[in-house]
mmCIF file of C-alpha atoms in Angstrom:
data_model
loop_
_atom_site.group_PDB
_atom_site.id
_atom_site.type_symbol
_atom_site.label_atom_id
_atom_site.label_comp_id
_atom_site.label_asym_id
_atom_site.label_seq_id
_atom_site.Cartn_x
_atom_site.Cartn_y
_atom_site.Cartn_z
ATOM 1 C CA PRO A 135 118.612 162.279 85.310
ATOM 2 C CA GLN A 136 115.541 164.297 84.304
ATOM 3 C CA HIS A 137 114.147 166.757 86.796
ATOM 4 C CA LYS A 138 110.649 168.241 86.959
ATOM 5 C CA CYS A 139 109.893 170.980 84.406
ATOM 6 C CA GLY A 140 113.280 170.482 82.791
ATOM 7 C CA ASN A 141 115.172 172.126 85.641
ATOM 8 C CA LYS A 142 118.844 171.500 86.121
ATOM 9 C CA LYS A 143 118.461 170.337 89.733
ATOM 10 C CA SER A 144 115.809 168.546 91.757
ATOM 11 C CA CYS A 145 113.844 170.480 94.372
ATOM 12 C CA PRO A 146 114.167 169.650 98.099
ATOM 13 C CA ASN A 147 111.432 167.554 99.679
ATOM 14 C CA TYR A 148 108.098 169.329 100.248
ATOM 15 C CA HIS A 149 108.865 171.938 97.509
ATOM 16 C CA PHE A 150 107.314 172.278 94.063
ATOM 17 C CA ALA A 151 109.387 172.591 90.915
ATOM 18 C CA PHE A 152 108.471 175.346 88.503
ATOM 19 C CA LYS A 153 109.851 177.001 85.384
ATOM 20 C CA ILE A 154 108.593 180.264 83.809
ATOM 21 C CA ILE A 155 109.737 181.172 80.338
ATOM 22 C CA SER A 156 108.981 184.599 78.977
ATOM 23 C CA GLY A 157 108.121 184.973 75.339
ATOM 24 C CA ALA A 158 110.148 186.626 72.588
ATOM 25 C CA ALA A 159 108.088 189.396 71.068
ATOM 26 C CA ASN A 160 105.319 187.689 69.071
ATOM 27 C CA VAL A 161 107.559 184.925 67.802
ATOM 28 C CA VAL A 162 107.851 182.613 70.824
ATOM 29 C CA GLY A 163 105.068 182.480 73.423
ATOM 30 C CA PRO A 164 105.590 182.270 77.193
ATOM 31 C CA SER A 165 105.125 179.087 79.129
ATOM 32 C CA ILE A 166 104.543 178.138 82.777
ATOM 33 C CA CYS A 167 105.419 174.724 84.069
ATOM 34 C CA PHE A 168 104.533 173.723 87.663
ATOM 35 C CA ASN A 169 105.496 170.394 89.226
ATOM 36 C CA ASN A 170 106.045 168.812 85.762
ATOM 37 C CA GLU A 171 102.675 169.970 84.421
ATOM 38 C CA VAL A 172 102.550 172.666 81.771
ATOM 39 C CA LEU A 173 99.922 175.171 82.965
ATOM 40 C CA MET A 174 100.135 177.769 80.216
ATOM 41 C CA SER A 175 101.729 177.590 76.738
ATOM 42 C CA SER A 176 101.089 178.218 73.065
ATOM 43 C CA VAL A 177 100.412 174.498 72.627
ATOM 44 C CA LYS A 178 97.591 174.702 75.227
ATOM 45 C CA ASN A 179 96.371 177.864 73.439
ATOM 46 C CA ASN A 180 95.845 179.683 76.762
ATOM 47 C CA ILE A 181 98.422 182.440 76.609
ATOM 48 C CA GLY A 182 98.099 186.018 75.414
ATOM 49 C CA ARG A 183 100.166 189.207 75.032
ATOM 50 C CA GLY A 184 100.831 191.019 78.329
ATOM 51 C CA LEU A 185 101.010 189.270 81.649
ATOM 52 C CA ASN A 186 100.321 185.578 81.805
ATOM 53 C CA ILE A 187 99.611 184.451 85.336
ATOM 54 C CA ALA A 188 98.858 181.080 86.933
ATOM 55 C CA VAL A 189 97.509 180.975 90.475
ATOM 56 C CA VAL A 190 98.367 177.698 92.259
ATOM 57 C CA ASN A 191 97.413 176.439 95.706
ATOM 58 C CA GLY A 192 100.686 176.500 97.684
ATOM 59 C CA THR A 193 99.825 173.508 99.707
ATOM 60 C CA SER A 194 98.320 171.090 97.234
ATOM 61 C CA GLY A 195 99.798 172.406 94.025
ATOM 62 C CA GLN A 196 96.384 172.507 92.386
ATOM 63 C CA LEU A 197 95.904 175.059 89.565
ATOM 64 C CA LEU A 198 93.213 177.552 90.699
ATOM 65 C CA ARG A 199 93.218 179.949 87.775
ATOM 66 C CA ALA A 200 95.228 180.800 84.649
ATOM 67 C CA GLU A 201 94.682 184.076 82.882
ATOM 68 C CA ALA A 202 96.371 186.463 80.426
ATOM 69 C CA PHE A 203 96.070 190.166 81.021
ATOM 70 C CA ASP A 204 96.622 192.419 77.979
ATOM 71 C CA MET A 205 98.477 195.451 79.325
ATOM 72 C CA TYR A 206 98.793 197.115 75.917
ATOM 73 C CA SER A 207 95.096 197.565 75.026
ATOM 74 C CA GLY A 208 94.223 198.790 78.550
#
């Protein structure tokens, strides 16, 4: 069976599934999947170098904000 975000197991009831994949240098970009919805990825063109963060409402699962913070350039 397929599980949300491609995880190996299903989450318990009243829990959200998520998967965070870090990038590999500048070859493979990071991605964030939450409850079977890709929030950030190179396909969505909303990632950057540094920290890529998605803020999600813990009750509803609604995406509040997604942002990339470039820690290299200051």
